[in-house]
Amino acid sequence: MIAVAVVVGLGPMGRGIAQVLAGAGHTVRVVDATAELGHTGLERIRADGGTGDITAASDVEAALVDADVLIEAIVENMDAKRDLLARVAAAGGPDLLVASNTSSLSVNEMGRAFGAPERLIGLHFFNPPTRMRLVEVIVGAATSDATVKRSMSLVESLGKTAVLCRDSPNFIVNRVCRPLYYEAQLLAAQGVEPAVVDAAARGGLGHPMGPLQLLDFTGLHTHLASSETALREFGDPRYRPIPQVRGLVRGGMTGKAAGRGFYDYATESPRDANSRVVRRPGPAGESTVRVVSCGAPTPALVAELGRLAERGNVVLDSSDGGWLPVLPDGVGWVRLHQRTDGAAFAEVVEDTTARVAVPGFVDELLDHLQAPSVRVPALPGLIVDRLAYCMVNEAVTVVEEGTATADDVDVALRLAMNHPRGPFETLGSAGAVAVHQALLSMTGAFGDPRYRPAQMLRRRALGEARATR
Ligand SMILES: NC(=O)c1ccc[n+]([C@@H]2O[C@H](COP(=O)([O-])OP(=O)(O)OC[C@H]3O[C@@H](n4cnc5c(N)ncnc54)[C@H](O)[C@@H]3O)[C@@H](O)[C@H]2O)c1
């Protein structure tokens, strides 16, 4: 069905949304704070290649005549949104669907401000709306099923993929990515070079951009503000901002636009830093190395590694920090990863402080496996599993509390972040027992409750263990 759609607020988001609506054949009326800004906005939409039936209206009241749907993308401020919604309530028809593109404000609060919460919903487009395929559909406590249905078909008419999310701070994508950013920042605060963190995320998880480079790109001040909001909204210390980042922001080192953040852009680009820290494998040869892959150490495993090390070259393949006190002398320590595209990647533990050296035969193994690698300190979970499993834990929490389904979480992360695997796919391939154990181990080794496993993950792990008993 072709709709008459009003888009209010012609910043980058509103302009992109208007362009997508018109491109899909809808009749679009755009409005900004003044008639003049509305016309300028329309000119910019045309200059960006926007085609179709788009006109600028002088104000919201004029735009709303016979309109089916209104999407607001005005400034992210509750008072401004509340004022706008009061005008929309007065001028809009009784069937008008009202959607907000807010990234952080409460859809429930907006529904109350509008006065007809059953017709209000969140449609969270990603930037830029013309290119990003995902739309998070944010359902308020009083949003009606009919409104959800109409919104889903509107999103479908745009050729986008909708995922459903109950109104909750950060929605799906930004929520599940919170621990990715926190852990990356903590790793930097624990002395790991930012380029190493990013190289591990790209090499081990196949992320298109490392989390610290991404934070630099978004702006550390923006991230710090959203962490403060998350901490206040959830009231859980696991969302607390990382002090070192506050220091960077205070010093004006807010990321790429400022020339300096986690990276110093005047000195070396993230791409060059990545090439510097990643060891590329040499020609593939034979390897005589025995690889022992496992999770946490047990006395039997420690004894077996010791016996094998007396007879030949042995490498432990594990990210569990519990190995640090019991690793037998002469044993190499790595964590091998196989990405969804089949490529191999390795973290190699090298830690002068903890006196973990890299025996020469480790490189022989990595050449044999054709695995690029980074050297990482002996921190619990190393880098890749720590980032991945903390995201899994957050994703499980999102499902546990009823915010979204596991399938929608995976779709959302793949489409919005271009992650090759959603967190539940990671959980499926690693197994709940292993992920649960890894989180327990990190909780113990770091002494920080931010790693405590979600109860649903614990139950799933115990269920998995019961099934194989
Ligand atoms: N920028 C992003 O990456 C992004 C992503 C997803 C969602 N969002 C959300 O989308 C919304 C808009 O984001 P943006 O980055 O395009 O914003 P922006 O601040 O760049 O632009 C806002 C526009 O709204 C206009 N405006 C302000 N008050 C108005 C009013 N009362 N009536 C009409 N127009 C008004 C302003 O003149 C401006 O053109 C926000 O709610 C934001 O949180 C932003």
Short mmCIF file of C-alpha atoms and ligand atoms in Angstrom, two decimals:
data_model
loop_
_atom_site.label_atom_id
_atom_site.label_comp_id
_atom_site.label_asym_id
_atom_site.label_seq_id
_atom_site.Cartn_x
_atom_site.Cartn_y
_atom_site.Cartn_z
CA MET A 1 0.00 0.00 0.00
CA ILE A 2 1.32 3.45 -0.92
CA ALA A 3 1.31 5.74 2.10
CA VAL A 4 1.43 9.47 2.57
CA ALA A 5 4.42 9.76 4.89
CA VAL A 6 5.60 12.81 6.80
CA VAL A 7 9.24 13.03 7.87
CA VAL A 8 10.03 15.64 10.51
CA GLY A 9 13.64 16.73 11.10
CA LEU A 10 15.97 16.89 8.11
CA GLY A 11 19.34 16.03 9.58
CA PRO A 12 21.24 13.14 7.98
CA MET A 13 18.74 10.59 9.34
CA GLY A 14 15.51 12.36 8.34
CA ARG A 15 16.86 13.15 4.87
CA GLY A 16 17.93 9.53 4.36
CA ILE A 17 14.60 8.15 5.61
CA ALA A 18 12.68 10.51 3.30
CA GLN A 19 14.83 9.38 0.39
CA VAL A 20 14.17 5.70 1.15
CA LEU A 21 10.40 6.24 1.52
CA ALA A 22 10.13 8.14 -1.77
CA GLY A 23 12.38 5.63 -3.52
CA ALA A 24 9.91 2.90 -2.50
CA GLY A 25 7.03 4.82 -4.11
CA HIS A 26 5.48 6.50 -1.06
CA THR A 27 4.31 10.10 -1.12
CA VAL A 28 6.64 12.02 1.18
CA ARG A 29 6.27 15.41 2.86
CA VAL A 30 9.31 16.73 4.68
CA VAL A 31 9.36 19.29 7.47
CA ASP A 32 12.07 20.95 9.53
CA ALA A 33 11.96 23.57 12.29
CA THR A 34 11.17 26.38 9.81
CA ALA A 35 9.77 26.45 6.26
CA GLU A 36 13.14 27.67 5.02
CA LEU A 37 15.02 24.77 6.67
CA GLY A 38 12.43 22.41 5.15
CA HIS A 39 13.21 23.70 1.65
CA THR A 40 16.97 23.52 2.23
CA GLY A 41 16.51 19.95 3.49
CA LEU A 42 14.59 18.99 0.36
CA GLU A 43 17.30 20.52 -1.84
CA ARG A 44 19.90 18.44 -0.04
CA ILE A 45 17.79 15.29 -0.51
CA ARG A 46 17.62 16.01 -4.26
CA ALA A 47 21.37 16.75 -4.34
CA ASP A 48 22.00 13.38 -2.65
CA GLY A 49 20.13 11.67 -5.50
CA GLY A 50 16.69 11.47 -3.85
CA THR A 51 13.98 10.88 -6.45
CA GLY A 52 10.22 10.35 -6.34
CA ASP A 53 7.30 12.25 -4.86
CA ILE A 54 8.83 14.47 -2.15
CA THR A 55 7.60 17.93 -1.25
CA ALA A 56 8.51 20.30 1.58
CA ALA A 57 5.69 21.46 3.85
CA SER A 58 5.81 24.74 5.74
CA ASP A 59 5.00 23.13 9.08
CA VAL A 60 3.90 19.87 10.71
CA GLU A 61 0.22 20.85 10.67
CA ALA A 62 0.25 21.41 6.91
CA ALA A 63 2.18 18.21 6.30
CA LEU A 64 -0.25 16.11 8.32
CA VAL A 65 -3.34 16.71 6.11
CA ASP A 66 -4.48 13.20 5.02
CA ALA A 67 -1.18 11.65 6.17
CA ASP A 68 -0.96 7.92 7.05
CA VAL A 69 2.34 7.91 8.87
CA LEU A 70 4.73 10.37 10.51
CA ILE A 71 8.35 9.56 11.27
CA GLU A 72 10.15 12.00 13.51
CA ALA A 73 13.93 12.35 13.27
CA ILE A 74 14.36 15.68 15.07
CA VAL A 75 17.07 16.46 17.57
CA GLU A 76 17.61 13.78 20.27
CA ASN A 77 15.99 15.69 23.12
CA MET A 78 12.93 14.57 25.07
CA ASP A 79 11.49 18.06 25.57
CA ALA A 80 11.72 18.82 21.85
CA LYS A 81 10.13 15.46 20.97
CA ARG A 82 7.38 16.02 23.55
CA ASP A 83 6.49 19.44 22.07
CA LEU A 84 6.41 17.99 18.57
CA LEU A 85 4.23 15.02 19.63
CA ALA A 86 1.69 17.37 21.23
CA ARG A 87 1.35 19.21 17.90
CA VAL A 88 1.08 15.91 16.01
CA ALA A 89 -1.62 14.69 18.41
CA ALA A 90 -3.63 17.88 17.79
CA ALA A 91 -3.29 17.94 13.99
CA GLY A 92 -3.03 14.25 13.00
CA GLY A 93 -5.92 11.99 12.00
CA PRO A 94 -7.24 9.21 14.28
CA ASP A 95 -5.41 6.49 12.30
CA LEU A 96 -2.07 8.27 12.00
CA LEU A 97 0.86 5.97 12.75
CA VAL A 98 3.57 7.86 14.63
CA ALA A 99 7.14 6.58 14.63
CA SER A 100 10.26 7.91 16.31
CA ASN A 101 13.77 7.30 15.03
CA THR A 102 15.23 7.91 18.49
CA SER A 103 18.40 5.96 19.38
CA SER A 104 18.25 6.40 23.13
CA LEU A 105 15.00 7.89 24.39
CA SER A 106 12.14 5.85 25.81
CA VAL A 107 9.39 4.94 23.36
CA ASN A 108 7.07 4.40 26.32
CA GLU A 109 7.68 7.94 27.53
CA MET A 110 7.02 9.28 24.04
CA GLY A 111 3.81 7.23 23.81
CA ARG A 112 2.54 8.89 26.98
CA ALA A 113 3.54 12.32 25.70
CA PHE A 114 1.66 11.65 22.46
CA GLY A 115 -1.45 10.60 24.38
CA ALA A 116 -2.31 7.63 22.13
CA PRO A 117 0.54 5.21 22.94
CA GLU A 118 -1.15 2.42 20.97
CA ARG A 119 -0.31 4.29 17.74
CA LEU A 120 3.28 5.19 18.65
CA ILE A 121 6.30 3.02 17.86
CA GLY A 122 10.06 3.31 17.42
CA LEU A 123 11.54 2.79 13.94
CA HIS A 124 15.28 2.85 14.52
CA PHE A 125 17.01 3.25 11.16
CA PHE A 126 20.79 2.99 10.98
CA ASN A 127 23.13 5.55 9.47
CA PRO A 128 23.04 6.02 6.51
CA PRO A 129 19.40 4.93 6.05
CA THR A 130 19.82 4.65 2.29
CA ARG A 131 22.45 1.92 2.68
CA MET A 132 21.73 0.16 5.98
CA ARG A 133 19.29 -2.71 5.63
CA LEU A 134 18.24 -3.09 9.26
CA VAL A 135 15.41 -1.30 11.06
CA GLU A 136 14.82 -2.03 14.74
CA VAL A 137 11.09 -1.82 15.41
CA ILE A 138 10.73 -0.68 19.02
CA VAL A 139 7.48 -1.79 20.60
CA GLY A 140 6.27 0.21 23.60
CA ALA A 141 4.33 -1.36 26.46
CA ALA A 142 1.06 0.07 25.07
CA THR A 143 1.83 -0.11 21.33
CA SER A 144 -1.02 -2.03 19.69
CA ASP A 145 -0.56 -5.17 17.58
CA ALA A 146 -2.14 -3.32 14.64
CA THR A 147 0.54 -0.60 14.89
CA VAL A 148 3.28 -3.24 14.99
CA LYS A 149 1.80 -4.93 11.91
CA ARG A 150 1.50 -1.67 9.96
CA SER A 151 5.06 -0.73 10.90
CA MET A 152 6.45 -4.09 9.84
CA SER A 153 4.80 -3.85 6.44
CA LEU A 154 6.02 -0.26 6.02
CA VAL A 155 9.60 -1.41 6.70
CA GLU A 156 9.12 -4.35 4.33
CA SER A 157 7.87 -1.98 1.61
CA LEU A 158 11.22 -0.19 1.86
CA GLY A 159 13.12 -3.40 1.13
CA LYS A 160 14.58 -3.37 4.65
CA THR A 161 14.68 -6.07 7.31
CA ALA A 162 12.75 -5.40 10.51
CA VAL A 163 13.63 -6.88 13.89
CA LEU A 164 11.28 -6.54 16.84
CA CYS A 165 12.54 -5.11 20.11
CA ARG A 166 10.67 -4.31 23.31
CA ASP A 167 11.35 -0.77 24.49
CA SER A 168 14.57 -1.05 26.49
CA PRO A 169 17.71 1.15 26.70
CA ASN A 170 20.02 0.84 23.67
CA PHE A 171 17.59 -1.55 21.90
CA ILE A 172 19.37 -4.57 20.34
CA VAL A 173 22.49 -3.67 18.32
CA ASN A 174 23.88 -0.93 20.56
CA ARG A 175 23.10 -3.01 23.65
CA VAL A 176 24.80 -6.22 22.50
CA CYS A 177 27.81 -4.21 21.29
CA ARG A 178 28.25 -2.49 24.67
CA PRO A 179 30.55 -5.22 26.08
CA LEU A 180 32.49 -5.34 22.79
CA TYR A 181 33.43 -1.70 23.34
CA TYR A 182 33.90 -1.97 27.12
CA GLU A 183 36.19 -5.00 26.85
CA ALA A 184 38.19 -3.42 24.03
CA GLN A 185 38.67 -0.27 26.12
CA LEU A 186 39.56 -2.33 29.20
CA LEU A 187 42.12 -4.31 27.20
CA ALA A 188 43.74 -1.00 26.19
CA ALA A 189 43.62 0.12 29.83
CA GLN A 190 45.28 -3.20 30.76
CA GLY A 191 48.22 -2.35 28.52
CA VAL A 192 47.32 -4.03 25.22
CA GLU A 193 48.16 -1.91 22.19
CA PRO A 194 44.91 -0.73 20.50
CA ALA A 195 46.08 -2.07 17.12
CA VAL A 196 46.46 -5.53 18.67
CA VAL A 197 42.92 -5.46 20.09
CA ASP A 198 41.52 -4.39 16.70
CA ALA A 199 43.62 -6.90 14.77
CA ALA A 200 42.34 -9.71 17.02
CA ALA A 201 38.69 -8.66 16.49
CA ARG A 202 39.16 -8.48 12.74
CA GLY A 203 41.31 -11.59 12.40
CA GLY A 204 39.57 -13.81 14.94
CA LEU A 205 35.96 -12.66 14.61
CA GLY A 206 35.93 -11.30 11.05
CA HIS A 207 34.63 -7.89 12.16
CA PRO A 208 35.08 -5.38 9.32
CA MET A 209 36.55 -2.79 11.69
CA GLY A 210 38.15 -3.22 15.10
CA PRO A 211 36.15 -1.89 18.10
CA LEU A 212 38.68 0.79 19.07
CA GLN A 213 38.95 2.13 15.54
CA LEU A 214 35.15 2.16 15.43
CA LEU A 215 35.00 4.09 18.72
CA ASP A 216 37.52 6.60 17.38
CA PHE A 217 35.34 6.95 14.30
CA THR A 218 32.10 7.51 16.28
CA GLY A 219 33.78 9.82 18.78
CA LEU A 220 34.83 8.82 22.29
CA HIS A 221 32.74 11.66 23.81
CA THR A 222 29.59 10.20 22.22
CA HIS A 223 30.42 6.76 23.53
CA LEU A 224 31.24 8.07 27.02
CA ALA A 225 27.87 9.86 27.18
CA SER A 226 26.02 6.70 26.11
CA SER A 227 27.92 4.64 28.73
CA GLU A 228 26.84 7.09 31.41
CA THR A 229 23.23 6.75 30.26
CA ALA A 230 23.49 2.94 30.18
CA LEU A 231 24.89 2.86 33.72
CA ARG A 232 22.07 5.10 34.97
CA GLU A 233 19.33 3.22 33.10
CA PHE A 234 20.41 -0.33 33.99
CA GLY A 235 21.83 0.48 37.41
CA ASP A 236 24.34 -2.32 36.88
CA PRO A 237 28.06 -1.52 37.39
CA ARG A 238 28.97 -3.67 34.38
CA TYR A 239 27.94 -0.68 32.22
CA ARG A 240 30.27 1.77 33.95
CA PRO A 241 32.47 3.93 31.73
CA ILE A 242 36.19 3.12 31.55
CA PRO A 243 38.18 5.86 33.38
CA GLN A 244 40.99 6.00 30.79
CA VAL A 245 38.44 6.98 28.14
CA ARG A 246 37.15 9.80 30.31
CA GLY A 247 40.77 11.00 30.48
CA LEU A 248 41.12 10.92 26.69
CA VAL A 249 37.87 12.89 26.30
CA ARG A 250 38.96 15.47 28.88
CA GLY A 251 42.21 15.88 26.96
CA GLY A 252 40.30 16.52 23.73
CA MET A 253 41.45 13.20 22.24
CA THR A 254 37.99 12.22 21.14
CA GLY A 255 38.90 10.13 18.11
CA LYS A 256 39.52 10.39 14.39
CA ALA A 257 37.88 13.81 13.88
CA ALA A 258 40.14 15.24 16.61
CA GLY A 259 43.21 13.58 15.05
CA ARG A 260 43.77 11.49 18.16
CA GLY A 261 41.90 8.98 20.25
CA PHE A 262 43.00 5.38 20.73
CA TYR A 263 45.10 5.96 17.60
CA ASP A 264 47.34 8.94 16.86
CA TYR A 265 46.35 9.65 13.27
CA ALA A 266 49.30 12.00 12.71
CA THR A 267 51.76 9.19 13.43
CA GLU A 268 50.31 6.02 11.92
CA SER A 269 46.99 5.02 10.34
CA PRO A 270 45.04 2.14 11.92
CA ARG A 271 45.65 0.18 8.71
CA ASP A 272 49.45 0.56 8.99
CA ALA A 273 49.29 -0.26 12.71
CA ASN A 274 47.33 -3.41 11.86
CA SER A 275 49.97 -4.52 9.33
CA ARG A 276 52.69 -3.86 11.89
CA VAL A 277 51.18 -6.03 14.63
CA VAL A 278 49.93 -8.96 12.53
CA ARG A 279 52.46 -11.66 11.65
CA ARG A 280 51.72 -13.08 8.20
CA PRO A 281 52.53 -16.78 7.84
CA GLY A 282 55.57 -17.86 5.81
CA PRO A 283 55.46 -20.67 3.23
CA ALA A 284 53.43 -23.67 4.45
CA GLY A 285 55.71 -26.47 5.58
CA GLU A 286 55.48 -29.64 7.63
CA SER A 287 54.90 -29.34 11.35
CA THR A 288 55.90 -31.71 14.09
CA VAL A 289 54.05 -29.76 16.74
CA ARG A 290 51.39 -31.48 18.86
CA VAL A 291 48.41 -29.20 19.54
CA VAL A 292 46.34 -29.77 22.67
CA SER A 293 43.01 -27.88 22.43
CA CYS A 294 41.04 -27.45 25.64
CA GLY A 295 39.29 -25.04 27.99
CA ALA A 296 40.22 -24.71 31.65
CA PRO A 297 43.14 -26.74 33.05
CA THR A 298 42.58 -29.91 35.05
CA PRO A 299 45.35 -31.76 36.94
CA ALA A 300 45.19 -34.57 34.35
CA LEU A 301 45.56 -32.14 31.42
CA VAL A 302 48.48 -30.36 33.06
CA ALA A 303 50.22 -33.69 33.66
CA GLU A 304 49.60 -34.81 30.06
CA LEU A 305 51.01 -31.55 28.64
CA GLY A 306 54.09 -31.99 30.83
CA ARG A 307 54.60 -35.58 29.58
CA LEU A 308 54.15 -34.57 25.92
CA ALA A 309 56.58 -31.66 26.34
CA GLU A 310 59.30 -34.09 27.48
CA ARG A 311 58.95 -36.02 24.22
CA GLY A 312 58.49 -33.23 21.60
CA ASN A 313 57.11 -29.86 20.64
CA VAL A 314 53.75 -29.07 22.23
CA VAL A 315 51.40 -26.13 21.91
CA LEU A 316 48.45 -25.49 24.17
CA ASP A 317 45.37 -24.11 22.36
CA SER A 318 43.24 -22.36 25.01
CA SER A 319 42.13 -18.89 26.07
CA ASP A 320 41.51 -19.84 29.69
CA GLY A 321 43.52 -17.67 32.07
CA GLY A 322 43.69 -20.56 34.55
CA TRP A 323 46.61 -21.95 32.52
CA LEU A 324 48.95 -19.13 33.52
CA PRO A 325 49.99 -20.60 36.90
CA VAL A 326 50.23 -24.22 35.68
CA LEU A 327 51.60 -24.09 32.12
CA PRO A 328 54.54 -26.55 31.98
CA ASP A 329 57.92 -25.13 30.85
CA GLY A 330 58.66 -25.27 27.14
CA VAL A 331 55.01 -25.52 26.09
CA GLY A 332 53.81 -22.88 23.59
CA TRP A 333 50.49 -21.16 24.28
CA VAL A 334 48.15 -20.05 21.52
CA ARG A 335 44.46 -19.77 20.77
CA LEU A 336 43.52 -20.92 17.28
CA HIS A 337 40.42 -19.53 15.57
CA GLN A 338 38.60 -20.64 12.46
CA ARG A 339 36.39 -17.93 10.97
CA THR A 340 33.14 -18.53 9.06
CA ASP A 341 35.01 -17.81 5.79
CA GLY A 342 37.32 -20.72 6.64
CA ALA A 343 40.35 -18.50 7.32
CA ALA A 344 42.56 -19.33 10.29
CA PHE A 345 43.82 -16.81 12.85
CA ALA A 346 45.86 -17.22 16.02
CA GLU A 347 46.52 -15.36 19.22
CA VAL A 348 50.00 -16.19 20.48
CA VAL A 349 50.59 -15.64 24.18
CA GLU A 350 53.81 -13.76 24.83
CA ASP A 351 54.13 -12.07 28.18
CA THR A 352 57.46 -10.82 29.52
CA THR A 353 55.86 -9.73 32.83
CA ALA A 354 54.33 -13.16 33.44
CA ARG A 355 57.39 -14.80 31.84
CA VAL A 356 55.51 -16.66 29.12
CA ALA A 357 57.89 -17.00 26.16
CA VAL A 358 57.12 -18.14 22.62
CA PRO A 359 59.09 -21.26 21.65
CA GLY A 360 60.49 -21.18 18.08
CA PHE A 361 58.27 -24.05 16.92
CA VAL A 362 55.10 -21.91 17.36
CA ASP A 363 55.89 -20.05 14.12
CA GLU A 364 56.45 -23.40 12.38
CA LEU A 365 52.92 -24.41 13.44
CA LEU A 366 51.40 -21.09 12.29
CA ASP A 367 53.12 -21.37 8.88
CA HIS A 368 51.84 -24.92 8.58
CA LEU A 369 48.29 -23.75 9.39
CA GLN A 370 48.73 -20.61 7.24
CA ALA A 371 47.39 -18.63 10.18
CA PRO A 372 48.08 -14.88 10.55
CA SER A 373 48.66 -14.08 14.23
CA VAL A 374 49.03 -11.41 16.88
CA ARG A 375 51.02 -11.61 20.11
CA VAL A 376 48.89 -11.07 23.18
CA PRO A 377 49.59 -10.90 26.94
CA ALA A 378 48.38 -13.67 29.26
CA LEU A 379 45.10 -11.93 30.18
CA PRO A 380 42.11 -14.13 31.06
CA GLY A 381 40.12 -15.02 27.93
CA LEU A 382 42.92 -13.47 25.82
CA ILE A 383 41.26 -11.05 23.36
CA VAL A 384 39.00 -12.80 20.86
CA ASP A 385 37.05 -15.06 23.22
CA ARG A 386 36.78 -12.29 25.80
CA LEU A 387 35.15 -9.95 23.25
CA ALA A 388 32.96 -12.66 21.71
CA TYR A 389 31.75 -14.31 24.91
CA CYS A 390 30.95 -11.02 26.67
CA MET A 391 28.77 -10.14 23.66
CA VAL A 392 27.13 -13.56 23.85
CA ASN A 393 26.40 -13.00 27.54
CA GLU A 394 24.74 -9.64 26.80
CA ALA A 395 22.77 -11.16 23.93
CA VAL A 396 21.51 -13.95 26.21
CA THR A 397 20.46 -11.31 28.77
CA VAL A 398 18.52 -9.47 26.04
CA VAL A 399 16.61 -12.66 25.21
CA GLU A 400 16.22 -13.68 28.87
CA GLU A 401 14.51 -10.39 29.75
CA GLY A 402 12.22 -10.65 26.70
CA THR A 403 13.62 -7.67 24.81
CA ALA A 404 14.15 -9.61 21.55
CA THR A 405 14.36 -13.14 20.17
CA ALA A 406 17.67 -14.92 19.57
CA ASP A 407 17.05 -15.02 15.79
CA ASP A 408 16.37 -11.28 15.66
CA VAL A 409 19.49 -10.56 17.71
CA ASP A 410 21.63 -12.51 15.23
CA VAL A 411 20.01 -10.85 12.20
CA ALA A 412 20.45 -7.41 13.80
CA LEU A 413 24.16 -7.88 14.50
CA ARG A 414 24.87 -9.30 11.07
CA LEU A 415 23.04 -6.52 9.20
CA ALA A 416 23.91 -3.48 11.32
CA MET A 417 27.50 -4.39 12.23
CA ASN A 418 28.41 -6.72 9.37
CA HIS A 419 29.50 -9.34 11.88
CA PRO A 420 29.80 -12.63 10.00
CA ARG A 421 28.19 -14.46 12.92
CA GLY A 422 25.48 -13.35 15.34
CA PRO A 423 26.13 -13.98 19.06
CA PHE A 424 23.77 -16.97 19.16
CA GLU A 425 25.60 -18.54 16.23
CA THR A 426 28.81 -18.07 18.21
CA LEU A 427 27.13 -19.67 21.21
CA GLY A 428 25.92 -22.57 19.07
CA SER A 429 29.35 -23.28 17.62
CA ALA A 430 31.34 -22.85 20.86
CA GLY A 431 28.73 -24.57 23.04
CA ALA A 432 27.06 -23.12 26.14
CA VAL A 433 29.23 -25.25 28.46
CA ALA A 434 32.44 -23.72 27.07
CA VAL A 435 31.12 -20.13 27.04
CA HIS A 436 29.72 -20.44 30.57
CA GLN A 437 32.97 -21.93 31.85
CA ALA A 438 35.01 -19.20 30.15
CA LEU A 439 32.89 -16.46 31.76
CA LEU A 440 33.13 -18.07 35.20
CA SER A 441 36.87 -18.29 34.77
CA MET A 442 37.08 -14.60 33.79
CA THR A 443 34.86 -13.63 36.74
CA GLY A 444 37.32 -15.37 39.06
CA ALA A 445 40.52 -14.15 37.44
CA PHE A 446 39.47 -10.50 37.04
CA GLY A 447 37.50 -10.41 40.30
CA ASP A 448 34.95 -8.27 38.46
CA PRO A 449 31.23 -9.09 38.40
CA ARG A 450 30.90 -7.68 34.87
CA TYR A 451 31.73 -11.19 33.59
CA ARG A 452 29.09 -13.04 35.61
CA PRO A 453 27.14 -15.33 33.27
CA ALA A 454 23.44 -14.67 32.66
CA GLN A 455 21.22 -17.18 34.45
CA MET A 456 19.80 -18.31 31.11
CA LEU A 457 23.32 -19.11 29.92
CA ARG A 458 24.00 -21.06 33.10
CA ARG A 459 20.77 -23.04 32.67
CA ARG A 460 21.55 -23.69 29.01
CA ALA A 461 25.05 -24.90 29.88
CA LEU A 462 23.72 -27.20 32.60
CA GLY A 463 21.07 -28.47 30.18
CA GLU A 464 23.71 -29.18 27.56
CA ALA A 465 25.84 -31.01 30.12
CA ARG A 466 22.81 -33.01 31.31
CA ALA A 467 21.99 -34.02 27.73
CA THR A 468 25.48 -35.48 27.17
CA ARG A 469 25.69 -37.27 30.52
N1 LIG B 1 22.99 10.16 13.54
C1 LIG B 1 22.87 8.85 13.72
O1 LIG B 1 23.79 8.08 13.47
C2 LIG B 1 21.55 8.30 14.17
C3 LIG B 1 21.28 6.93 13.99
C4 LIG B 1 20.03 6.44 14.36
C5 LIG B 1 19.10 7.28 14.94
N2 LIG B 1 19.40 8.60 15.14
C6 LIG B 1 18.34 9.47 15.73
O2 LIG B 1 17.69 10.15 14.66
C7 LIG B 1 17.31 11.45 15.09
C8 LIG B 1 17.92 12.49 14.20
O3 LIG B 1 19.30 12.30 14.10
P1 LIG B 1 20.24 13.23 13.20
O4 LIG B 1 21.64 12.79 13.45
O5 LIG B 1 19.73 13.26 11.80
O6 LIG B 1 19.94 14.63 13.93
P2 LIG B 1 20.43 16.12 13.71
O7 LIG B 1 20.49 16.73 15.05
O8 LIG B 1 21.63 16.17 12.80
O9 LIG B 1 19.23 16.78 12.89
C9 LIG B 1 18.01 17.08 13.47
C10 LIG B 1 17.17 17.93 12.50
O10 LIG B 1 15.90 18.17 13.12
C11 LIG B 1 15.58 19.53 13.01
N3 LIG B 1 14.69 19.89 14.11
C12 LIG B 1 15.01 20.09 15.41
N4 LIG B 1 13.90 20.34 16.12
C13 LIG B 1 12.85 20.31 15.27
C14 LIG B 1 11.44 20.48 15.39
N5 LIG B 1 10.91 20.74 16.57
N6 LIG B 1 10.68 20.34 14.30
C15 LIG B 1 11.21 20.06 13.11
N7 LIG B 1 12.54 19.88 12.92
C16 LIG B 1 13.35 20.01 13.99
C17 LIG B 1 16.90 20.26 13.00
O11 LIG B 1 16.79 21.53 12.40
C18 LIG B 1 17.78 19.28 12.18
O12 LIG B 1 17.65 19.51 10.79
C19 LIG B 1 17.70 11.55 16.56
O13 LIG B 1 16.60 11.16 17.35
C20 LIG B 1 18.83 10.54 16.66
O14 LIG B 1 19.01 10.04 17.95
C21 LIG B 1 20.59 9.13 14.76
#
